[in-house]
CSV table of C-alpha atoms in Angstrom, one decimal:
chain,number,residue,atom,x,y,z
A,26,UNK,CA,0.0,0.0,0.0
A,27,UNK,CA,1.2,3.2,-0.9
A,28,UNK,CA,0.4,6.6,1.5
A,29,UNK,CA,-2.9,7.9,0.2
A,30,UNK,CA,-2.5,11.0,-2.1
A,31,UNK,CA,-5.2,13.1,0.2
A,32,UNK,CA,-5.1,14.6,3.5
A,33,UNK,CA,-8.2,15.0,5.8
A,34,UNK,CA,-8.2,19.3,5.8
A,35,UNK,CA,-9.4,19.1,9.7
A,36,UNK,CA,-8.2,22.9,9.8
A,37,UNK,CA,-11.0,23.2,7.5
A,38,UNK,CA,-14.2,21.1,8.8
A,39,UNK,CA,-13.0,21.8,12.4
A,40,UNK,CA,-15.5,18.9,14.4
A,41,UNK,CA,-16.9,20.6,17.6
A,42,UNK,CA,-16.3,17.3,19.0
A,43,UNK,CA,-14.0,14.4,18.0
A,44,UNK,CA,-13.8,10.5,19.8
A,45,UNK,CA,-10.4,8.7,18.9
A,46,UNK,CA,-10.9,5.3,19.8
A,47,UNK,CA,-9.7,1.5,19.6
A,48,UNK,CA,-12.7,-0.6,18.6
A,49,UNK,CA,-12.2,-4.4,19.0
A,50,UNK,CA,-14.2,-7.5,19.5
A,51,UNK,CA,-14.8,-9.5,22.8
A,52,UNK,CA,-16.6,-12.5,23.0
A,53,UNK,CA,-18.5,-13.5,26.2
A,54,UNK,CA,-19.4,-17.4,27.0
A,55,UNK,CA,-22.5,-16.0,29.1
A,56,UNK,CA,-23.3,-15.4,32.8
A,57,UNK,CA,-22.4,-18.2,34.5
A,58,UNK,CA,-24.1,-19.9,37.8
A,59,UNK,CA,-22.4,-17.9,40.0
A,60,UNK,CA,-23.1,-14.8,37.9
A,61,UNK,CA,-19.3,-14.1,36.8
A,62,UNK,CA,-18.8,-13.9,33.1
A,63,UNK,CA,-15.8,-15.0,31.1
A,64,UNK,CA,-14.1,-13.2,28.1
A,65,UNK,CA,-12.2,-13.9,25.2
A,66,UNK,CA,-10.6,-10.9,23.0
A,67,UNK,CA,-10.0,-12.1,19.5
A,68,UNK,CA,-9.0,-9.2,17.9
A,69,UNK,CA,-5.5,-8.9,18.6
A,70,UNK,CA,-5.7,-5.3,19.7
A,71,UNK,CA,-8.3,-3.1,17.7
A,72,UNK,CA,-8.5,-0.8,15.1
A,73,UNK,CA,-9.1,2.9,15.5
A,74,UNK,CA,-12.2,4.8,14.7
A,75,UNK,CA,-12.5,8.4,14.4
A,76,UNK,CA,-15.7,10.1,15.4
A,77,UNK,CA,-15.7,13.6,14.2
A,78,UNK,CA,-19.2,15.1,15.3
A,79,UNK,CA,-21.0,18.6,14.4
A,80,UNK,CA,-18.7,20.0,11.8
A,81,UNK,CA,-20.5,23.3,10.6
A,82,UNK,CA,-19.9,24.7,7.3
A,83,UNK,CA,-21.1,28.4,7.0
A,84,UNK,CA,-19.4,29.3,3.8
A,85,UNK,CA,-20.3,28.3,0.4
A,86,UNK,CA,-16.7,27.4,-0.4
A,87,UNK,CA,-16.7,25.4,2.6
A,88,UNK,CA,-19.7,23.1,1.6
A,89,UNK,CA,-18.7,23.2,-1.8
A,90,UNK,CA,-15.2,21.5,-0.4
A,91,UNK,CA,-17.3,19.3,1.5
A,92,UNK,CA,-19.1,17.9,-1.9
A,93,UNK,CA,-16.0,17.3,-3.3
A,94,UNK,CA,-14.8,15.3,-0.6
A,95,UNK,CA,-17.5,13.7,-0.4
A,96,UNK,CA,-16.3,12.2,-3.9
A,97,UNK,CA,-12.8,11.8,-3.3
A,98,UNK,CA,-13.5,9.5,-0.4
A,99,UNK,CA,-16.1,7.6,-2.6
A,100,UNK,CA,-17.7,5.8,0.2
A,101,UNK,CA,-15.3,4.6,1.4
A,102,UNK,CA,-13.6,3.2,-1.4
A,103,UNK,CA,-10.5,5.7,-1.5
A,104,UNK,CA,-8.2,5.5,1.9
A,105,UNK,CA,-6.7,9.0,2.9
A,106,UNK,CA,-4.7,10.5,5.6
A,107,UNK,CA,-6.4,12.0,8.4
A,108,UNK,CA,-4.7,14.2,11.3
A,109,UNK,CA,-5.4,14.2,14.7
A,110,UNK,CA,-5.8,17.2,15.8
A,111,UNK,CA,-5.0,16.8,19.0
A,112,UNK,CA,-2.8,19.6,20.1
A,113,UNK,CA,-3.7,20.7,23.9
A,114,UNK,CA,-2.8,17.0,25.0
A,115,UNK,CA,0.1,16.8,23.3
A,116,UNK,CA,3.1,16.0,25.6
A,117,UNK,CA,4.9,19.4,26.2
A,118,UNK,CA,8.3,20.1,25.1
A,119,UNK,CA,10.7,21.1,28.0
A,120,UNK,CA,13.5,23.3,27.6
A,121,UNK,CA,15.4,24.2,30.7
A,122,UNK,CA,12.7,23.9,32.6
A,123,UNK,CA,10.7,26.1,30.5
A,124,UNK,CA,7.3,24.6,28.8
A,125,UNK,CA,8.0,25.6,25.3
A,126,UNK,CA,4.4,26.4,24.2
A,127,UNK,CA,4.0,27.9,20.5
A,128,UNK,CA,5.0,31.4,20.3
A,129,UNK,CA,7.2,31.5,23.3
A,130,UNK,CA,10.6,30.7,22.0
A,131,UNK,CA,12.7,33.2,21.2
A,132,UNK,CA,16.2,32.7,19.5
A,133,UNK,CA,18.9,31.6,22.0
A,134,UNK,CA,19.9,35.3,22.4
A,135,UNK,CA,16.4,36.2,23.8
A,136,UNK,CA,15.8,38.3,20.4
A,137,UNK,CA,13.0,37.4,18.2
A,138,UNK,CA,12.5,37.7,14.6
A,139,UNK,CA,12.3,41.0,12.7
A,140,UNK,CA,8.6,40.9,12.8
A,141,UNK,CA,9.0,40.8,16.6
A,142,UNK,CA,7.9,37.4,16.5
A,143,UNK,CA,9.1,34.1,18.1
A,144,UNK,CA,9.4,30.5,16.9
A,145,UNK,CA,5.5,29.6,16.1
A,146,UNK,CA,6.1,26.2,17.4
A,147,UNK,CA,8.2,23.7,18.7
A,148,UNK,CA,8.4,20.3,17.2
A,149,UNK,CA,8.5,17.4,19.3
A,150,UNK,CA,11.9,15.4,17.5
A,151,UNK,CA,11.6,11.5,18.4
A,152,UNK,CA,12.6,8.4,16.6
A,153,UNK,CA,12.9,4.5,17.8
A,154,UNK,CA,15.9,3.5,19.2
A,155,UNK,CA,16.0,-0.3,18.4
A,156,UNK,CA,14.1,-2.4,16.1
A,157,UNK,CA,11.2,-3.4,17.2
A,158,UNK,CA,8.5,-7.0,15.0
A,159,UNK,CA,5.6,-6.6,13.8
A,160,UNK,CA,3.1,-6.6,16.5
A,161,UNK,CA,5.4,-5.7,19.1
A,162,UNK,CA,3.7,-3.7,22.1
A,163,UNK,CA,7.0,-2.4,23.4
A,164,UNK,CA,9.2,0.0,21.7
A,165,UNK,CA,12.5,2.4,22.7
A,166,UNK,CA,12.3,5.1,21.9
A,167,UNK,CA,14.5,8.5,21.8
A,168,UNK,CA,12.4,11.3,22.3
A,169,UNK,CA,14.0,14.8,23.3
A,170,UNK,CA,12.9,17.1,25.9
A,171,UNK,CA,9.5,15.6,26.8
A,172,UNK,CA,8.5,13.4,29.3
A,173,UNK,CA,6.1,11.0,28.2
A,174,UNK,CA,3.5,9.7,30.7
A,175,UNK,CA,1.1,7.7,29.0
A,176,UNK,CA,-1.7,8.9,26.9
A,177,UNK,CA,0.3,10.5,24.1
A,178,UNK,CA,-0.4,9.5,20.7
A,179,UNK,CA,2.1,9.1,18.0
A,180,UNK,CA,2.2,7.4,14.4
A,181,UNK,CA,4.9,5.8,12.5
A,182,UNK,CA,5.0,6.1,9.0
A,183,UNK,CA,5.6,2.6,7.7
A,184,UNK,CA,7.3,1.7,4.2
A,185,UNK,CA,4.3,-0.7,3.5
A,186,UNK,CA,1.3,-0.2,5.5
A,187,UNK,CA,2.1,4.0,5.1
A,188,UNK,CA,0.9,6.2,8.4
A,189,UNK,CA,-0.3,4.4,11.4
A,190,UNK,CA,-1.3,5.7,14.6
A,191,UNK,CA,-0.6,4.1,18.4
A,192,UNK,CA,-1.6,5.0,21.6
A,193,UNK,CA,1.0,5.8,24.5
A,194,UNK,CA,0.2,2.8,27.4
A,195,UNK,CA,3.0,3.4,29.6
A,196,UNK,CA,6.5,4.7,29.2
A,197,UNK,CA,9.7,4.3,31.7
A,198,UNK,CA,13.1,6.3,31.3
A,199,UNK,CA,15.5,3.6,31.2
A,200,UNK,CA,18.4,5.8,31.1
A,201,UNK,CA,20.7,7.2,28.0
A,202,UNK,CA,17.8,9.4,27.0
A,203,UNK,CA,15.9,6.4,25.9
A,204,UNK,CA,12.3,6.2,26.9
A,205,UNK,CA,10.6,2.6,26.9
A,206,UNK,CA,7.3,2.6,26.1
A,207,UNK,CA,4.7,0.1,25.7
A,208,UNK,CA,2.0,1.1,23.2
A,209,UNK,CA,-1.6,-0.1,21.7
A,210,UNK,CA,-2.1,-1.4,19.3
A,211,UNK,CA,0.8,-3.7,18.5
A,212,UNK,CA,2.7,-2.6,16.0
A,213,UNK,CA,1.2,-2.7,12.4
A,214,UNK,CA,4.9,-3.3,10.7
A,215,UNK,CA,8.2,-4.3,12.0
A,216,UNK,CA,10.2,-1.1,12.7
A,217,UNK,CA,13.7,-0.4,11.5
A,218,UNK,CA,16.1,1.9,14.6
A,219,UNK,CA,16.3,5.2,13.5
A,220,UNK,CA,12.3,5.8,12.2
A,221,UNK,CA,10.9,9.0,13.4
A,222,UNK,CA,8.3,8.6,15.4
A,223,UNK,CA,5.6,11.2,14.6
A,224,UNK,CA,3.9,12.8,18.1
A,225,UNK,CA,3.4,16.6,16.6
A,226,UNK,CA,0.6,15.6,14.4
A,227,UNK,CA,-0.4,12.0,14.9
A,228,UNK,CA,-2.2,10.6,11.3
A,229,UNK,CA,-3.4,7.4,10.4
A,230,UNK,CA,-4.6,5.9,7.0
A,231,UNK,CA,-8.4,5.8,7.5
A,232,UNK,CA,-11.3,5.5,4.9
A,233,UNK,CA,-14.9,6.5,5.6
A,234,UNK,CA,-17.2,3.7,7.1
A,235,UNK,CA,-19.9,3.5,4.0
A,236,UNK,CA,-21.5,6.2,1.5
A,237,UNK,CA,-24.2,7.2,3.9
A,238,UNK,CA,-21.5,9.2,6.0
A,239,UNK,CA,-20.8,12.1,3.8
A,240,UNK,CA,-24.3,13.4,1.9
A,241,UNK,CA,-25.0,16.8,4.2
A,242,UNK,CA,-28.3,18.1,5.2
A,243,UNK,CA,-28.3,22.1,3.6
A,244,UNK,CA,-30.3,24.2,5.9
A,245,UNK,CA,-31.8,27.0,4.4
A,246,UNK,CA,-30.1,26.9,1.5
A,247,UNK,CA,-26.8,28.3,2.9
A,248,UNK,CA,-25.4,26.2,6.0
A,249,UNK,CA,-25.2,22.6,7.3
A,250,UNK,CA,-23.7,20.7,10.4
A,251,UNK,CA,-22.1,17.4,8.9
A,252,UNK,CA,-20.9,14.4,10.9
A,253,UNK,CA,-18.1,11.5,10.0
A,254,UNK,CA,-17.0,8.5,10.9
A,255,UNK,CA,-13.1,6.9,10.0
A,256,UNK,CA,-12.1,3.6,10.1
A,257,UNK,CA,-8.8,2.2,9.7
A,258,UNK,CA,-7.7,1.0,6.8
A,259,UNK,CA,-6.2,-1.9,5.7
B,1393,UNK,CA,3.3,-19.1,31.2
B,1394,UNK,CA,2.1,-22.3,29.2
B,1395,UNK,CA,-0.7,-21.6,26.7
B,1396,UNK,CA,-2.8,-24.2,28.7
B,1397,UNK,CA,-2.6,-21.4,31.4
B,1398,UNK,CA,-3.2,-18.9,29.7
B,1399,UNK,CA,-6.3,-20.4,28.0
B,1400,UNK,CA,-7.4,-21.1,32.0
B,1401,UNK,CA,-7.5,-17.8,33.1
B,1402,UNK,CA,-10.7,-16.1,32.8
B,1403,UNK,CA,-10.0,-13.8,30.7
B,1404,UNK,CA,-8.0,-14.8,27.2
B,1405,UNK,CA,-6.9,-13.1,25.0
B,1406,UNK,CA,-7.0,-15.7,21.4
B,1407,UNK,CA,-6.6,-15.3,17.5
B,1408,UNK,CA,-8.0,-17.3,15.4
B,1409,UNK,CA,-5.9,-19.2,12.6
B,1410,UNK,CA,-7.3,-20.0,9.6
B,1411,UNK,CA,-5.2,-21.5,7.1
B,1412,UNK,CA,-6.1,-23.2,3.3
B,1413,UNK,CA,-3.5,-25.0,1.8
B,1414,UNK,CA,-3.9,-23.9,-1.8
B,1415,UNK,CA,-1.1,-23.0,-4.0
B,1416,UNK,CA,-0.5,-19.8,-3.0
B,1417,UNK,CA,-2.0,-20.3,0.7
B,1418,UNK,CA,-4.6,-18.1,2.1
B,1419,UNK,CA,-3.9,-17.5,5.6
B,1420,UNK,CA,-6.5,-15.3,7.8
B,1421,UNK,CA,-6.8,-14.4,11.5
B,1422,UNK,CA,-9.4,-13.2,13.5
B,1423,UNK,CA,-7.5,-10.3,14.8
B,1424,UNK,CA,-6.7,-7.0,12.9
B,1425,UNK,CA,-3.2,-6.8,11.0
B,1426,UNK,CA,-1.1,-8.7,9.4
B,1427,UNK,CA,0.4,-11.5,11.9
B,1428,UNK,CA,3.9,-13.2,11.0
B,1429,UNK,CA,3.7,-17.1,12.3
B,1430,UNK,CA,7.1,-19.3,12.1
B,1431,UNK,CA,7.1,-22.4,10.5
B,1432,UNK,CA,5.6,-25.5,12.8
B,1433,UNK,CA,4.0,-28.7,11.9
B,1434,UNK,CA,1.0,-28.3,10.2
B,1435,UNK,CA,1.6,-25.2,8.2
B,1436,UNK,CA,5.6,-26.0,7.4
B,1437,UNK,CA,6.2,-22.9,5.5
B,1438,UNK,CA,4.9,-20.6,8.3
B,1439,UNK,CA,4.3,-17.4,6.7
B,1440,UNK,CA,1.8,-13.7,7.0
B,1441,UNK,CA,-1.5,-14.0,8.6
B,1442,UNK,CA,-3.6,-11.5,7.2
B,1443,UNK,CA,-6.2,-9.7,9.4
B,1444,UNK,CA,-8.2,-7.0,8.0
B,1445,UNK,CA,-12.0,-8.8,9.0
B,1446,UNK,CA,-12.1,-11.2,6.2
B,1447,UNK,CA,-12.6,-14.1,9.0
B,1448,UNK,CA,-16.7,-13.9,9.0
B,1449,UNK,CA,-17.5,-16.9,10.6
B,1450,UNK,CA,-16.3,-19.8,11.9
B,1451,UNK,CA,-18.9,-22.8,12.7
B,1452,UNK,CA,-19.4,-25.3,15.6
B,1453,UNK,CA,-16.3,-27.7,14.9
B,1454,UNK,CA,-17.0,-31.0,16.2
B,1455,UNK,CA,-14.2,-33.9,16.4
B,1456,UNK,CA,-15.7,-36.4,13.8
B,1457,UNK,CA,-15.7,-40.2,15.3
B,1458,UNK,CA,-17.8,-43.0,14.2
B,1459,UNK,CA,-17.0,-41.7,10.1
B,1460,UNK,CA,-19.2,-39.5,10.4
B,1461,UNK,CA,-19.6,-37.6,6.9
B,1462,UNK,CA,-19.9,-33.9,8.4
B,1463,UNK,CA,-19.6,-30.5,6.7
B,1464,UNK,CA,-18.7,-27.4,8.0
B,1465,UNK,CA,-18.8,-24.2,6.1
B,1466,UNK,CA,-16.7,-21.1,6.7
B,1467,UNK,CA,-18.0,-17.5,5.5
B,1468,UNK,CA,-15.6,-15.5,4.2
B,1469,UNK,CA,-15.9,-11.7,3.4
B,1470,UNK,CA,-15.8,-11.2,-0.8
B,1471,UNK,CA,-15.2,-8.0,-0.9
B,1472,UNK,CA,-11.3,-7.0,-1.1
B,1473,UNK,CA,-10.3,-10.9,-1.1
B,1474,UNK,CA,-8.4,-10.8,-4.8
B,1475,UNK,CA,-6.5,-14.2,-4.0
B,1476,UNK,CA,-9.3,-16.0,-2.8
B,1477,UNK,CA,-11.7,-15.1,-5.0
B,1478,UNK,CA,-9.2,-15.6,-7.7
B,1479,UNK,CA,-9.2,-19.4,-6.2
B,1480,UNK,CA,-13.1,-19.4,-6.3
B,1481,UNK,CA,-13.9,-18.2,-9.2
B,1482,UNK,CA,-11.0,-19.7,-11.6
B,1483,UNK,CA,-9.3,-22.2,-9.7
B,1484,UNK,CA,-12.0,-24.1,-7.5
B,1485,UNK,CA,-10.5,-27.9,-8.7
B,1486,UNK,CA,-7.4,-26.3,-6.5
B,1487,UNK,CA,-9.4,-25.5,-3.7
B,1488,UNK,CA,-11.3,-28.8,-3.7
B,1489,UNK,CA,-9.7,-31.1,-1.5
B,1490,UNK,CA,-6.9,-28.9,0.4
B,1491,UNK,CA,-6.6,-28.9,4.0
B,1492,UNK,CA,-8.2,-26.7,5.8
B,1493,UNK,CA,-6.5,-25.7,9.8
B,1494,UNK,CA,-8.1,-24.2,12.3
B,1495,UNK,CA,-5.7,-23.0,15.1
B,1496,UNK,CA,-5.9,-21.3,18.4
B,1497,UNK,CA,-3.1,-19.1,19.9
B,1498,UNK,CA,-2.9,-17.4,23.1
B,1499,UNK,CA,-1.6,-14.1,23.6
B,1500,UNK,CA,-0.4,-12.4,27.1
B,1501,UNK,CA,-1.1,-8.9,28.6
B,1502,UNK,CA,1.0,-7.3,26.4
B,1503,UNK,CA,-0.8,-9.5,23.6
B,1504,UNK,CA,2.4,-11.2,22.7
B,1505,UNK,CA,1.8,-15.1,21.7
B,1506,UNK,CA,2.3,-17.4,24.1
B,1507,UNK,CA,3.6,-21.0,23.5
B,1508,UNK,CA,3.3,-22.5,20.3
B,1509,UNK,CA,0.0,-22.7,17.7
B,1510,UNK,CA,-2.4,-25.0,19.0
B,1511,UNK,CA,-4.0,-26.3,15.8
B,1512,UNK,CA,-7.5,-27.7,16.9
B,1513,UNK,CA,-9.1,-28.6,13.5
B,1514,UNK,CA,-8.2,-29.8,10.3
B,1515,UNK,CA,-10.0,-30.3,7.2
B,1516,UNK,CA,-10.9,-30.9,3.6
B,1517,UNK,CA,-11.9,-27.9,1.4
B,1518,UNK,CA,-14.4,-29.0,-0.4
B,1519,UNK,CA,-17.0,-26.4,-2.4
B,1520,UNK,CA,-16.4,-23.1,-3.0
B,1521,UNK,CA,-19.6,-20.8,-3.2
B,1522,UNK,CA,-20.2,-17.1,-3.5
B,1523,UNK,CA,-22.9,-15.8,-1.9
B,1524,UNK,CA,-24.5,-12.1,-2.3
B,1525,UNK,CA,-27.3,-11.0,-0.5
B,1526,UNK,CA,-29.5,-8.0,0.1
B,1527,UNK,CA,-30.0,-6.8,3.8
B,1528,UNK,CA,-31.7,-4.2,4.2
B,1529,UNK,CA,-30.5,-1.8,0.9
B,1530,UNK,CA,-27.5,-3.4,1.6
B,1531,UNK,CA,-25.6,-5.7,-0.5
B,1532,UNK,CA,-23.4,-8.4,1.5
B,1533,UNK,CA,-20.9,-10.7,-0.4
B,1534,UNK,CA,-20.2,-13.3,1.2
B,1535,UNK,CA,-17.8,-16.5,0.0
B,1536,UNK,CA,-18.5,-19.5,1.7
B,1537,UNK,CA,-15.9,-22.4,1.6
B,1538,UNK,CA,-17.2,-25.9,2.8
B,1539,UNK,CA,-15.2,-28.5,4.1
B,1540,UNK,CA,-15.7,-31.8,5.2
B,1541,UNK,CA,-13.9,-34.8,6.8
B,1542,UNK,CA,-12.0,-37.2,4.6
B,1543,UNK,CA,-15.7,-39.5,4.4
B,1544,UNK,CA,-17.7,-36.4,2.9
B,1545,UNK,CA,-17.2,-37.5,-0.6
B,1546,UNK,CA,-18.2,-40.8,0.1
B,1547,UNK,CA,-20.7,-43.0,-2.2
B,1548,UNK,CA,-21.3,-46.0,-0.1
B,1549,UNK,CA,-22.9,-46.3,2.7
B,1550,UNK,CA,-21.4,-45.6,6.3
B,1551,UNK,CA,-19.3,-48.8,7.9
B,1552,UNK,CA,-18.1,-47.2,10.4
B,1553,UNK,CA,-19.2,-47.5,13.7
B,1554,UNK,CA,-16.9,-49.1,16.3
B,1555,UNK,CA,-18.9,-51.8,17.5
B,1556,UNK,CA,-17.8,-55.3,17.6
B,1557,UNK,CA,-20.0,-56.4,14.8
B,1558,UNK,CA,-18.8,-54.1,12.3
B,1559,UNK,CA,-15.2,-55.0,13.4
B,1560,UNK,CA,-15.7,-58.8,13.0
B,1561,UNK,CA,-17.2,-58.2,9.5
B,1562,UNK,CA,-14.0,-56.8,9.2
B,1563,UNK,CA,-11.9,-59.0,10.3
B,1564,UNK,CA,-13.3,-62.1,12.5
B,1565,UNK,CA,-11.2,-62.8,15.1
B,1566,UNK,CA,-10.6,-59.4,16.3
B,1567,UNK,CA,-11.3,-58.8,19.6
B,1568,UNK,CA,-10.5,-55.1,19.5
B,1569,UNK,CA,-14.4,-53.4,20.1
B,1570,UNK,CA,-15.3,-56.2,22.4
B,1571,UNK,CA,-16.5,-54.7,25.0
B,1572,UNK,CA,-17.3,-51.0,23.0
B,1573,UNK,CA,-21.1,-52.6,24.5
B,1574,UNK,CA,-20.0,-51.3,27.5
B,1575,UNK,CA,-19.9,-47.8,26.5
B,1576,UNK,CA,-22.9,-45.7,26.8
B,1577,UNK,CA,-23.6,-43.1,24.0
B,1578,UNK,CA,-25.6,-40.2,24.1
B,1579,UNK,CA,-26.8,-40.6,27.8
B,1580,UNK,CA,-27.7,-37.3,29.3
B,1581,UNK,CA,-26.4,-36.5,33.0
B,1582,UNK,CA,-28.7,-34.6,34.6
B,1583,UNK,CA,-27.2,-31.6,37.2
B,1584,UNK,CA,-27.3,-30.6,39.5
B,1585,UNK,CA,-29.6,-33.3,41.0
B,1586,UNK,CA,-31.5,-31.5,44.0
């Protein structure tokens, strides 16, 4: 699989809500005699589904976007790249005990640009330390100036299966600046040491879930409030 | 941990192997993304599981005694299957008549595997038939391979039961289902008894 030629414009059709989630299958043998039920997990881990709810577009260029995309995607025939935009819980980059937060950094001299203007933001720089299989749930990785805690999503671009995202489970500093993380869900492709590791703006390759999730309502004439669901894609 | 262990604890975590041994092979899991498997007994190449929800449905498997001539058949999604349907629609003398495995493997907390395959079924493919059906205004493809046990293409009539008739018609002097009498079959326990 090659990485899809599209990217998801979520700067455009910003959802007023958004659920990232791993959706997986358990199976249950029943409630027993004693009431207690057993589980099995089959899945291996999950996929991710994206729920972005209430997008309004106000603008005619806006909707007219949205018909075209509703044709790129073809129903879910056409993978593409969407972002998650995700940026308030994105794990903060630390510089001398200073949270760099976009548009605080000055140069190292404490001047800013010309315009008066500081660095806009400030990328978080990571890549895996060691290789790590195919469906491997632990990875080292090298990740400068943040502390991971858990939580934090990231995504790998792989040379086969393209952009895939993962979920932060836990994460231990075990010394040399390497930070040992295990991670949901297991690893889609074997990685190679050295592959950046992409926590700025996590992306995975996703298609629509069916045709019915595009077509918008147009109230009035002039404005609609649409809704989407992603799936992974493989 | 032994996968017997694992599979005791109350909750398990468990793919689902499904394995056809066509020239190429079609291997699918129940779990998403692809799954590498080494080389073992039954599938001696050992090769890429794909998981991407082509597994539909796997039936009641039961352990065939007495020659019984059972068929089981396994959906499989159509949509997106290029190989297989390739197999179904061109090739279906190769399908008829290779193995079929069905295996179970464990997987620990961090939903590693644990221990080796355990390969609980094993089968001959049999008929290949696509299915495509409206539910709803929904159309839903489905390919369903049957298999069967090495007596489903049988034409004679069953000889097979283990009793010591059948096993002197056989051979005469063979005492080996003498006392297979003994046995009960079918014979319902009730519990709990109050």
């Amino acid at each position: 699989m090659t990485t899809p030629e599209f990217y998801w414009p979520v700067g455009q059709f910003t959802p007023r809500s958004q659920k990232w989630a791993l959706r997986g299958a358990a199976k249950t043998g029943g409630a027993s005699i004693a009431g207690i039920v057993q589980a099995v997990r089959v899945d291996g881990g999950g996929y991710w589904v994206a729920e972005l709810r209430e997008i309004r577009l106000a603008s005619a260029d806006q909707l007219r976007a949205w018909r075209a995309w509703e044709v790129i995607l073809d129903g879910g025939a056409t993978p593409v790249v969407v972002e998650m935009c995700d940026p308030r819980q994105r794990p903060d980059v630390v510089i001398g005990g200073v949270v760099a937060k976009a548009h605080t950094v000055p140069h190292s001299d404490d001047m800013t640009f010309s315009d008066a203007s500081p660095y806009a933001s400030v990328p978080i720089a990571a890549m895996v330390h060691a290789p790590a299989a195919l469906r491997a749930t632990t990875l080292d990785i090298v990740i400068q100036n943040v502390t991971l805690r858990g939580g934090e999503h990231f995504s790998i671009d792989h040379p086969v299966r393209s952009h895939r995202l993962y979920r932060v489970r836990t994460a231990e500093d075990i010394g040399g600046g390497v930070t040992r993380i295990t991670l949901r869900p297991p690893l889609r492709e074997a990685v190679a040491a050295g592959e950046p590791a992409e926590f700025n703006n996590p992306r995975c390759v996703m298609r629509v879930l069916d045709g019915d999730q595009m077509p918008i309502d147009i109230e009035e004439f002039r404005r609609a409030t649409a809704n989407v669901v992603f799936l992974e894609h493989f | 941990m032994s996968a017997e262990a694992e599979f005791a604890k109350s909750i398990v975590r468990l793919g689902v192997f499904w394995r056809l041994a066509t020239t190429p092979r079609v291997r699918l899991w129940s779990g998403v993304g692809d799954f590498a498997l080494p080389a073992d007994l039954i599938d001696i190449e050992g090769g890429a599981y794909i998981g991407k929800g082509s597994l539909v449905d796997i039936p009641t498997l039961d352990q065939l005694v007495n020659g019984v001539a059972a068929r089981f058949d396994f959906s499989i999604s159509a949509v997106g299957q290029t190989e297989l349907l390739e197999l179904a629609d061109e090739d279906a003398a190769n399908v008829r008549g290779s193995a079929i495995n069905i295996g179970l493997l464990p997987f620990d907390a961090s939903e590693q595997p644990v221990g080796a395959m355990v390969w609980v079924w094993e089968g001959e493919a049999d008929i290949v038939t696509l299915d495509s059906r409206l539910e709803g205004d929904r159309r839903i493809d489905t390919m369903t391979i049957s298999a069967g046990s090495l007596f489903t293409g049988r034409r004679r009539p069953t000889f097979r039961h283990y009793t010591d008739q059948e096993q002197r018609r056989r051979s005469a002097d063979d005492r080996f289902c003498d006392r297979v009498t003994l046995y009960s079959q079918n014979y319902n326990k009730t519990w709990p008894k109050f």
